[in-house]
Amino acid sequence: MGEKKVIVLDEYIVNKQKEFPRATGDLSAILRNIGVAAKIVNREVNAAGLVDILGTLGRTNIQGEDVMKLDEFANKEFISSLSTSGLCAGIASEEDKNIIIIDGHTKAKYVVCIDPLDGSSNIDVNVSIGTIFAIYRRANMEAVCSEKDFLQPGINLMGAGYIIYGSSTMLVYTTGYGVNGFTLDPSIGEFCLSHADIKIPKTGSIYSINQGSYAKFSEGVKAYVDYCMGMNKENPKPYSLRYIGSMVADLHRNLIKGGIFIYPATDDAPKGKLRLLYECNPMAFIVEQAGGRATDGHKRILELEPTELHQRTPIFIGSEEMVKKAEEFIEKHETVGA
Ligand code: P6P
């Protein structure tokens, strides 16, 4: 009986590239390098409980957050892999205040924004964590790589993806022609196509938000959360709250099952917590390509004009009808409040 053919990531990327005669293979090579780094990080994440790589380094990053040993390892690994590709002119990382210009590649066409290990507060308690990446073509090939190459709206993205280090390790990415998921088969050390052409359900019954911050939400967000909890006759059947404090894991579940993930503005964080360039934009590109929706409550995430590398934005992302419903509540309460 003919067994189903296994399609590994490298083969898929190369075959996809053949569909674009003008493709030079540079973007494909960057994706392959990210795949290699992901396997190395995965090895350390899986071994984290066994070797002295848990815990913090005793210092904080640009975000003021404790830098975990695995954060540092992942950051170095992805920077190293992207640097040796010879195709990436620079990197903007959550772990580094400034962009990293990769010497000698001033002719390289692409730059990468990356959150090397998102959800790292979960590392020591064995909850799924992830890597998020976004790939732009440089804004100006005539000049040396600069912040301008990174401060582009998400609609300019050439590629985006995430790796989730969970019960299995998966790499999910898009280059603007749909979303595909590859599961790591440790027995052969390859990411194998396991979720072809992922589409997010148009609606769902899962909402993901840090309910503990309810008192700090706007009236519109509170009203939508009440709606999710079935406290509004409009929604007789309460949704399920699923939130593990790891954006990649929460979003991946909602991408597959349907749902909405919200990190809104709060009284003490008017721009929310999540970063536009290397968390919200790549996730928005993926979710839109899967048929979902991503806004800041008013405006499409991918159309926000970045002004700073580490700027934050509120985000409502997931099943299209659920995001639209949340926007309705925000609109209604803002109008009332206006
Ligand atoms: P809170 C992890 O630190 C992270 O950046 C995202 O992965 C996650 O969704 C969010 O922050 C959790 O933040 O404030 O709910 O703990």
mmCIF file of C-alpha atoms and ligand atoms in Angstrom:
data_model
loop_
_atom_site.group_PDB
_atom_site.id
_atom_site.type_symbol
_atom_site.label_atom_id
_atom_site.label_comp_id
_atom_site.label_asym_id
_atom_site.label_seq_id
_atom_site.Cartn_x
_atom_site.Cartn_y
_atom_site.Cartn_z
ATOM 1 C CA MET A 1 0.000 0.000 0.000
ATOM 2 C CA GLY A 2 1.590 3.247 -1.086
ATOM 3 C CA GLU A 3 2.458 5.264 2.000
ATOM 4 C CA LYS A 4 1.660 8.984 1.953
ATOM 5 C CA LYS A 5 4.727 10.868 0.625
ATOM 6 C CA VAL A 6 6.499 12.865 3.311
ATOM 7 C CA ILE A 7 7.207 16.436 2.153
ATOM 8 C CA VAL A 8 9.980 18.046 4.175
ATOM 9 C CA LEU A 9 10.291 21.802 4.662
ATOM 10 C CA ASP A 10 13.327 22.321 2.425
ATOM 11 C CA GLU A 11 11.704 20.398 -0.436
ATOM 12 C CA TYR A 12 8.450 22.320 -0.012
ATOM 13 C CA ILE A 13 10.215 25.698 -0.014
ATOM 14 C CA VAL A 14 12.221 24.849 -3.140
ATOM 15 C CA ASN A 15 9.159 23.479 -4.968
ATOM 16 C CA LYS A 16 7.124 26.559 -4.011
ATOM 17 C CA GLN A 17 9.947 28.789 -5.245
ATOM 18 C CA LYS A 18 9.769 27.112 -8.700
ATOM 19 C CA GLU A 19 6.244 28.574 -9.040
ATOM 20 C CA PHE A 20 7.835 32.036 -9.112
ATOM 21 C CA PRO A 21 10.205 32.184 -12.105
ATOM 22 C CA ARG A 22 11.635 35.506 -10.965
ATOM 23 C CA ALA A 23 12.415 34.194 -7.491
ATOM 24 C CA THR A 24 16.146 34.282 -6.780
ATOM 25 C CA GLY A 25 15.933 31.771 -3.954
ATOM 26 C CA ASP A 26 17.088 34.269 -1.333
ATOM 27 C CA LEU A 27 13.818 34.243 0.616
ATOM 28 C CA SER A 28 13.770 30.448 0.379
ATOM 29 C CA ALA A 29 17.285 30.265 1.764
ATOM 30 C CA ILE A 30 16.394 32.523 4.697
ATOM 31 C CA LEU A 31 13.397 30.315 5.498
ATOM 32 C CA ARG A 32 15.611 27.235 5.390
ATOM 33 C CA ASN A 33 18.131 28.887 7.740
ATOM 34 C CA ILE A 34 15.343 29.715 10.169
ATOM 35 C CA GLY A 35 14.329 26.043 10.025
ATOM 36 C CA VAL A 36 17.854 24.938 10.929
ATOM 37 C CA ALA A 37 18.069 27.345 13.884
ATOM 38 C CA ALA A 38 14.628 26.187 15.038
ATOM 39 C CA LYS A 39 15.842 22.569 15.238
ATOM 40 C CA ILE A 40 18.828 23.622 17.350
ATOM 41 C CA VAL A 41 16.693 25.757 19.682
ATOM 42 C CA ASN A 42 14.173 22.925 19.901
ATOM 43 C CA ARG A 43 16.916 20.577 21.095
ATOM 44 C CA GLU A 44 17.820 22.974 23.926
ATOM 45 C CA VAL A 45 14.183 23.689 24.833
ATOM 46 C CA ASN A 46 13.522 19.959 25.122
ATOM 47 C CA ALA A 47 16.661 19.409 27.180
ATOM 48 C CA ALA A 48 16.126 22.544 29.291
ATOM 49 C CA GLY A 49 15.011 20.548 32.284
ATOM 50 C CA LEU A 50 18.148 18.379 32.129
ATOM 51 C CA VAL A 51 20.969 20.851 31.715
ATOM 52 C CA ASP A 52 21.813 24.090 33.393
ATOM 53 C CA ILE A 53 19.858 26.242 30.954
ATOM 54 C CA LEU A 54 16.802 27.022 33.021
ATOM 55 C CA GLY A 55 16.451 30.155 35.038
ATOM 56 C CA THR A 56 17.466 33.743 34.442
ATOM 57 C CA LEU A 57 20.735 35.404 33.558
ATOM 58 C CA GLY A 58 20.242 37.923 36.332
ATOM 59 C CA ARG A 59 19.670 40.838 33.962
ATOM 60 C CA THR A 60 16.776 42.477 32.106
ATOM 61 C CA ASN A 61 16.342 43.169 28.377
ATOM 62 C CA ILE A 62 15.186 46.321 26.560
ATOM 63 C CA GLN A 63 11.661 45.420 27.634
ATOM 64 C CA GLY A 64 12.647 45.436 31.297
ATOM 65 C CA GLU A 65 11.923 41.700 31.441
ATOM 66 C CA ASP A 66 14.183 39.072 33.018
ATOM 67 C CA VAL A 67 16.388 37.496 30.339
ATOM 68 C CA MET A 68 16.132 33.737 30.625
ATOM 69 C CA LYS A 69 19.153 31.611 29.712
ATOM 70 C CA LEU A 70 17.121 30.064 26.888
ATOM 71 C CA ASP A 71 16.147 33.537 25.611
ATOM 72 C CA GLU A 72 19.817 34.327 25.201
ATOM 73 C CA PHE A 73 20.592 30.977 23.591
ATOM 74 C CA ALA A 74 17.722 31.283 21.093
ATOM 75 C CA ASN A 75 18.627 34.876 20.242
ATOM 76 C CA LYS A 76 22.235 33.945 19.510
ATOM 77 C CA GLU A 77 21.218 30.901 17.487
ATOM 78 C CA PHE A 78 18.804 32.720 15.182
ATOM 79 C CA ILE A 79 21.182 35.660 14.731
ATOM 80 C CA SER A 80 24.026 33.269 13.895
ATOM 81 C CA SER A 81 21.966 31.274 11.391
ATOM 82 C CA LEU A 82 20.609 34.392 9.686
ATOM 83 C CA SER A 83 24.085 35.949 9.598
ATOM 84 C CA THR A 84 25.691 32.953 7.911
ATOM 85 C CA SER A 85 22.903 32.864 5.292
ATOM 86 C CA GLY A 86 24.609 35.782 3.561
ATOM 87 C CA LEU A 87 21.145 36.914 2.481
ATOM 88 C CA CYS A 88 19.978 38.903 5.488
ATOM 89 C CA ALA A 89 21.275 42.473 5.789
ATOM 90 C CA GLY A 90 20.088 43.047 9.348
ATOM 91 C CA ILE A 91 18.029 41.787 12.275
ATOM 92 C CA ALA A 92 15.705 43.483 14.765
ATOM 93 C CA SER A 93 15.358 41.256 17.816
ATOM 94 C CA GLU A 94 13.161 41.596 20.900
ATOM 95 C CA GLU A 95 16.313 40.915 22.911
ATOM 96 C CA ASP A 96 18.375 43.756 21.438
ATOM 97 C CA LYS A 97 17.735 47.481 21.792
ATOM 98 C CA ASN A 98 19.187 48.346 18.382
ATOM 99 C CA ILE A 99 19.164 46.620 15.005
ATOM 100 C CA ILE A 100 21.988 44.177 14.298
ATOM 101 C CA ILE A 101 23.615 45.037 10.972
ATOM 102 C CA ILE A 102 25.238 41.955 9.471
ATOM 103 C CA ASP A 103 28.579 43.162 8.130
ATOM 104 C CA GLY A 104 29.496 42.335 4.543
ATOM 105 C CA HIS A 105 25.939 41.734 3.437
ATOM 106 C CA THR A 106 25.046 45.265 2.447
ATOM 107 C CA LYS A 107 23.785 43.822 -0.843
ATOM 108 C CA ALA A 108 21.509 41.373 0.939
ATOM 109 C CA LYS A 109 17.879 42.098 0.002
ATOM 110 C CA TYR A 110 16.107 41.122 3.220
ATOM 111 C CA VAL A 111 15.882 42.043 6.900
ATOM 112 C CA VAL A 112 14.318 39.945 9.666
ATOM 113 C CA CYS A 113 12.374 41.001 12.770
ATOM 114 C CA ILE A 114 12.355 38.279 15.402
ATOM 115 C CA ASP A 115 11.098 37.409 18.856
ATOM 116 C CA PRO A 116 13.538 34.546 19.440
ATOM 117 C CA LEU A 117 11.715 32.984 22.361
ATOM 118 C CA ASP A 118 8.258 34.358 23.125
ATOM 119 C CA GLY A 119 6.535 33.382 26.342
ATOM 120 C CA SER A 120 9.825 32.784 28.104
ATOM 121 C CA SER A 121 8.222 33.285 31.514
ATOM 122 C CA ASN A 122 6.774 29.823 30.835
ATOM 123 C CA ILE A 123 10.123 28.113 30.185
ATOM 124 C CA ASP A 124 10.694 26.914 33.740
ATOM 125 C CA VAL A 125 7.185 25.465 34.045
ATOM 126 C CA ASN A 126 7.185 23.434 30.847
ATOM 127 C CA VAL A 127 4.467 25.383 29.039
ATOM 128 C CA SER A 128 4.698 25.752 25.248
ATOM 129 C CA ILE A 129 6.803 28.677 24.029
ATOM 130 C CA GLY A 130 7.651 29.951 20.572
ATOM 131 C CA THR A 131 9.713 31.918 18.088
ATOM 132 C CA ILE A 132 8.068 34.541 15.863
ATOM 133 C CA PHE A 133 9.697 35.976 12.729
ATOM 134 C CA ALA A 134 8.902 38.508 10.011
ATOM 135 C CA ILE A 135 10.835 39.011 6.760
ATOM 136 C CA TYR A 136 10.890 42.319 4.860
ATOM 137 C CA ARG A 137 12.600 43.251 1.613
ATOM 138 C CA ARG A 138 14.856 46.195 2.452
ATOM 139 C CA ALA A 139 13.285 49.629 1.905
ATOM 140 C CA ASN A 140 16.384 51.119 0.279
ATOM 141 C CA MET A 141 19.092 48.993 -1.323
ATOM 142 C CA GLU A 142 21.155 52.083 -2.102
ATOM 143 C CA ALA A 143 21.883 52.845 1.535
ATOM 144 C CA VAL A 144 23.476 50.807 4.316
ATOM 145 C CA CYS A 145 20.948 48.771 6.274
ATOM 146 C CA SER A 146 19.193 51.028 8.788
ATOM 147 C CA GLU A 147 16.091 51.184 11.000
ATOM 148 C CA LYS A 148 14.169 52.458 7.953
ATOM 149 C CA ASP A 149 14.419 48.949 6.484
ATOM 150 C CA PHE A 150 12.531 47.610 9.513
ATOM 151 C CA LEU A 151 9.990 50.378 10.129
ATOM 152 C CA GLN A 152 7.671 49.202 7.358
ATOM 153 C CA PRO A 153 3.936 48.426 7.653
ATOM 154 C CA GLY A 154 3.040 44.733 7.756
ATOM 155 C CA ILE A 155 1.438 44.945 4.306
ATOM 156 C CA ASN A 156 5.034 45.009 2.979
ATOM 157 C CA LEU A 157 5.940 41.678 4.572
ATOM 158 C CA MET A 158 7.485 39.075 2.252
ATOM 159 C CA GLY A 159 7.217 36.258 4.767
ATOM 160 C CA ALA A 160 6.275 35.537 8.374
ATOM 161 C CA GLY A 161 6.065 32.519 10.618
ATOM 162 C CA TYR A 162 6.380 31.004 14.040
ATOM 163 C CA ILE A 163 7.834 27.913 15.645
ATOM 164 C CA ILE A 164 5.915 26.429 18.582
ATOM 165 C CA TYR A 165 7.950 24.263 20.945
ATOM 166 C CA GLY A 166 5.123 22.239 22.444
ATOM 167 C CA SER A 167 3.864 18.659 22.682
ATOM 168 C CA SER A 168 5.333 18.539 19.199
ATOM 169 C CA THR A 169 7.450 21.218 17.543
ATOM 170 C CA MET A 170 5.887 22.912 14.538
ATOM 171 C CA LEU A 171 6.977 25.566 12.085
ATOM 172 C CA VAL A 172 4.080 27.523 10.523
ATOM 173 C CA TYR A 173 4.750 30.128 7.835
ATOM 174 C CA THR A 174 3.374 32.133 4.944
ATOM 175 C CA THR A 175 4.933 34.045 2.050
ATOM 176 C CA GLY A 176 1.588 35.517 1.061
ATOM 177 C CA TYR A 177 0.230 32.431 -0.702
ATOM 178 C CA GLY A 178 -1.522 30.631 2.147
ATOM 179 C CA VAL A 179 -0.351 29.186 5.462
ATOM 180 C CA ASN A 180 1.341 25.804 5.892
ATOM 181 C CA GLY A 181 2.416 23.918 9.019
ATOM 182 C CA PHE A 182 5.359 21.541 9.336
ATOM 183 C CA THR A 183 5.816 19.192 12.290
ATOM 184 C CA LEU A 184 9.328 18.205 13.369
ATOM 185 C CA ASP A 185 9.956 14.474 13.085
ATOM 186 C CA PRO A 186 12.822 13.951 15.539
ATOM 187 C CA SER A 187 13.560 10.522 14.067
ATOM 188 C CA ILE A 188 14.733 12.121 10.825
ATOM 189 C CA GLY A 189 15.400 15.661 12.107
ATOM 190 C CA GLU A 190 13.120 17.183 9.475
ATOM 191 C CA PHE A 191 10.089 19.482 9.547
ATOM 192 C CA CYS A 192 7.439 17.535 7.607
ATOM 193 C CA LEU A 193 4.332 19.054 6.006
ATOM 194 C CA SER A 194 1.495 18.173 8.393
ATOM 195 C CA HIS A 195 -1.016 21.046 8.086
ATOM 196 C CA ALA A 196 -1.353 22.101 4.443
ATOM 197 C CA ASP A 197 -3.202 25.313 3.597
ATOM 198 C CA ILE A 198 -4.378 26.133 7.155
ATOM 199 C CA LYS A 199 -7.652 28.078 7.319
ATOM 200 C CA ILE A 200 -8.951 29.561 10.592
ATOM 201 C CA PRO A 201 -12.684 28.915 11.221
ATOM 202 C CA LYS A 202 -14.776 32.055 10.579
ATOM 203 C CA THR A 203 -16.048 31.875 14.158
ATOM 204 C CA GLY A 204 -15.390 29.911 17.314
ATOM 205 C CA SER A 205 -16.090 29.617 21.028
ATOM 206 C CA ILE A 206 -12.654 30.261 22.536
ATOM 207 C CA TYR A 207 -11.536 33.645 23.779
ATOM 208 C CA SER A 208 -8.008 34.299 25.008
ATOM 209 C CA ILE A 209 -7.319 37.304 27.249
ATOM 210 C CA ASN A 210 -5.714 37.930 30.623
ATOM 211 C CA GLN A 211 -9.038 38.152 32.473
ATOM 212 C CA GLY A 212 -7.115 39.181 35.579
ATOM 213 C CA SER A 213 -6.725 42.630 34.027
ATOM 214 C CA TYR A 214 -10.499 43.039 33.524
ATOM 215 C CA ALA A 215 -10.713 46.062 35.839
ATOM 216 C CA LYS A 216 -8.153 47.860 33.657
ATOM 217 C CA PHE A 217 -9.885 47.288 30.317
ATOM 218 C CA SER A 218 -11.880 49.930 28.439
ATOM 219 C CA GLU A 219 -15.694 49.792 28.717
ATOM 220 C CA GLY A 220 -15.890 48.369 25.192
ATOM 221 C CA VAL A 221 -13.454 45.536 25.920
ATOM 222 C CA LYS A 222 -15.222 44.808 29.231
ATOM 223 C CA ALA A 223 -18.530 44.609 27.354
ATOM 224 C CA TYR A 224 -17.079 42.168 24.822
ATOM 225 C CA VAL A 225 -15.578 39.992 27.582
ATOM 226 C CA ASP A 226 -19.003 39.992 29.314
ATOM 227 C CA TYR A 227 -20.501 38.904 25.970
ATOM 228 C CA CYS A 228 -17.955 36.049 25.732
ATOM 229 C CA MET A 229 -18.922 34.977 29.272
ATOM 230 C CA GLY A 230 -22.588 34.749 28.251
ATOM 231 C CA MET A 231 -23.589 37.701 30.458
ATOM 232 C CA ASN A 232 -25.265 39.338 27.454
ATOM 233 C CA LYS A 233 -28.559 37.841 26.177
ATOM 234 C CA GLU A 234 -27.146 38.278 22.678
ATOM 235 C CA ASN A 235 -24.767 35.358 23.394
ATOM 236 C CA PRO A 236 -26.660 32.742 25.427
ATOM 237 C CA LYS A 237 -23.825 30.184 25.306
ATOM 238 C CA PRO A 238 -20.665 31.316 27.079
ATOM 239 C CA TYR A 239 -17.361 30.786 25.319
ATOM 240 C CA SER A 240 -14.393 28.999 26.888
ATOM 241 C CA LEU A 241 -11.524 31.100 28.221
ATOM 242 C CA ARG A 242 -8.216 29.575 27.142
ATOM 243 C CA TYR A 243 -5.111 31.635 28.004
ATOM 244 C CA ILE A 244 -1.689 30.264 28.844
ATOM 245 C CA GLY A 245 0.331 33.473 28.601
ATOM 246 C CA SER A 246 2.288 32.378 25.548
ATOM 247 C CA MET A 247 1.081 34.229 22.438
ATOM 248 C CA VAL A 248 2.369 31.620 19.993
ATOM 249 C CA ALA A 249 0.631 28.764 21.820
ATOM 250 C CA ASP A 250 -2.637 30.661 22.339
ATOM 251 C CA LEU A 251 -2.710 31.867 18.731
ATOM 252 C CA HIS A 252 -1.769 28.467 17.268
ATOM 253 C CA ARG A 253 -4.654 26.787 19.118
ATOM 254 C CA ASN A 254 -7.089 29.473 17.957
ATOM 255 C CA LEU A 255 -5.760 29.260 14.373
ATOM 256 C CA ILE A 256 -6.603 25.565 14.266
ATOM 257 C CA LYS A 257 -9.813 25.526 16.352
ATOM 258 C CA GLY A 258 -11.155 29.045 15.843
ATOM 259 C CA GLY A 259 -11.156 31.754 18.488
ATOM 260 C CA ILE A 260 -10.039 35.249 19.354
ATOM 261 C CA PHE A 261 -6.841 36.372 21.107
ATOM 262 C CA ILE A 262 -6.886 39.806 22.700
ATOM 263 C CA TYR A 263 -4.142 41.829 24.327
ATOM 264 C CA PRO A 264 -5.858 45.208 24.700
ATOM 265 C CA ALA A 265 -4.775 48.581 25.967
ATOM 266 C CA THR A 266 -5.150 48.883 29.740
ATOM 267 C CA ASP A 267 -5.139 51.881 32.083
ATOM 268 C CA ASP A 268 -1.447 51.292 32.867
ATOM 269 C CA ALA A 269 -0.414 50.174 29.367
ATOM 270 C CA PRO A 270 -2.251 52.388 26.836
ATOM 271 C CA LYS A 271 -0.503 50.663 23.921
ATOM 272 C CA GLY A 272 -0.964 47.172 25.306
ATOM 273 C CA LYS A 273 2.036 44.867 25.767
ATOM 274 C CA LEU A 274 2.715 43.081 22.504
ATOM 275 C CA ARG A 275 5.228 44.459 20.024
ATOM 276 C CA LEU A 276 4.171 45.436 16.512
ATOM 277 C CA LEU A 277 7.234 44.496 14.461
ATOM 278 C CA TYR A 278 8.064 40.995 15.708
ATOM 279 C CA GLU A 279 4.871 39.751 17.366
ATOM 280 C CA CYS A 280 1.720 41.438 16.035
ATOM 281 C CA ASN A 281 2.655 42.016 12.368
ATOM 282 C CA PRO A 282 3.896 38.471 11.648
ATOM 283 C CA MET A 283 0.944 36.908 13.471
ATOM 284 C CA ALA A 284 -1.477 39.234 11.674
ATOM 285 C CA PHE A 285 0.013 38.299 8.274
ATOM 286 C CA ILE A 286 -0.366 34.591 9.069
ATOM 287 C CA VAL A 287 -3.917 34.890 10.435
ATOM 288 C CA GLU A 288 -5.103 37.043 7.505
ATOM 289 C CA GLN A 289 -3.561 34.564 5.061
ATOM 290 C CA ALA A 290 -5.532 31.843 6.874
ATOM 291 C CA GLY A 291 -8.770 33.835 6.391
ATOM 292 C CA GLY A 292 -8.860 35.556 9.783
ATOM 293 C CA ARG A 293 -8.695 39.172 10.924
ATOM 294 C CA ALA A 294 -6.268 41.251 13.009
ATOM 295 C CA THR A 295 -6.815 44.825 14.193
ATOM 296 C CA ASP A 296 -5.903 47.097 17.079
ATOM 297 C CA GLY A 297 -9.617 47.373 17.790
ATOM 298 C CA HIS A 298 -10.046 49.977 15.070
ATOM 299 C CA LYS A 299 -7.359 49.669 12.383
ATOM 300 C CA ARG A 300 -5.876 46.705 10.524
ATOM 301 C CA ILE A 301 -2.608 45.698 12.246
ATOM 302 C CA LEU A 302 -0.825 45.310 8.892
ATOM 303 C CA GLU A 303 -1.568 48.941 7.988
ATOM 304 C CA LEU A 304 -0.131 50.468 11.161
ATOM 305 C CA GLU A 305 2.878 52.647 10.358
ATOM 306 C CA PRO A 306 5.767 51.715 12.699
ATOM 307 C CA THR A 307 7.810 54.574 14.176
ATOM 308 C CA GLU A 308 9.932 52.668 16.723
ATOM 309 C CA LEU A 309 11.522 49.204 16.664
ATOM 310 C CA HIS A 310 9.936 48.040 19.919
ATOM 311 C CA GLN A 311 6.642 49.861 19.746
ATOM 312 C CA ARG A 312 3.610 48.115 21.168
ATOM 313 C CA THR A 313 0.026 47.897 19.941
ATOM 314 C CA PRO A 314 -3.241 46.549 21.269
ATOM 315 C CA ILE A 315 -4.274 43.476 19.246
ATOM 316 C CA PHE A 316 -7.531 41.647 18.522
ATOM 317 C CA ILE A 317 -6.709 38.670 16.296
ATOM 318 C CA GLY A 318 -8.335 35.428 15.170
ATOM 319 C CA SER A 319 -11.631 34.278 13.671
ATOM 320 C CA GLU A 320 -13.005 37.037 11.447
ATOM 321 C CA GLU A 321 -16.532 37.181 12.897
ATOM 322 C CA MET A 322 -15.259 37.195 16.497
ATOM 323 C CA VAL A 323 -12.818 40.058 15.874
ATOM 324 C CA LYS A 324 -15.563 42.031 14.104
ATOM 325 C CA LYS A 325 -17.913 41.450 17.079
ATOM 326 C CA ALA A 326 -15.271 42.759 19.487
ATOM 327 C CA GLU A 327 -14.837 45.844 17.277
ATOM 328 C CA GLU A 328 -18.618 46.402 17.360
ATOM 329 C CA PHE A 329 -18.591 46.523 21.181
ATOM 330 C CA ILE A 330 -15.623 48.881 21.173
ATOM 331 C CA GLU A 331 -17.280 51.128 18.592
ATOM 332 C CA LYS A 332 -20.608 51.139 20.446
ATOM 333 C CA HIS A 333 -19.061 52.054 23.783
ATOM 334 C CA GLU A 334 -16.699 54.609 22.366
ATOM 335 C CA THR A 335 -19.610 56.295 20.572
ATOM 336 C CA VAL A 336 -21.610 56.300 23.797
ATOM 337 C CA GLY A 337 -18.601 57.594 25.691
ATOM 338 C CA ALA A 338 -17.736 60.229 23.073
HETATM 339 P P1 P6P B 1 0.464 38.722 30.417
HETATM 340 C C1 P6P B 1 4.783 36.552 26.947
HETATM 341 O O1 P6P B 1 5.520 37.290 27.900
HETATM 342 C C2 P6P B 1 3.961 37.547 26.121
HETATM 343 O O2 P6P B 1 4.799 38.426 25.456
HETATM 344 C C3 P6P B 1 3.057 36.797 25.148
HETATM 345 O O3 P6P B 1 3.615 35.622 24.663
HETATM 346 C C4 P6P B 1 1.820 36.526 25.989
HETATM 347 O O4 P6P B 1 0.641 36.406 25.206
HETATM 348 C C5 P6P B 1 1.757 37.765 26.884
HETATM 349 O O5 P6P B 1 3.089 38.270 26.984
HETATM 350 C C6 P6P B 1 1.247 37.436 28.263
HETATM 351 O O6 P6P B 1 1.214 38.658 28.991
HETATM 352 O O7 P6P B 1 0.512 40.180 30.783
HETATM 353 O O8 P6P B 1 -0.962 38.244 30.184
HETATM 354 O O9 P6P B 1 1.232 37.828 31.329
#
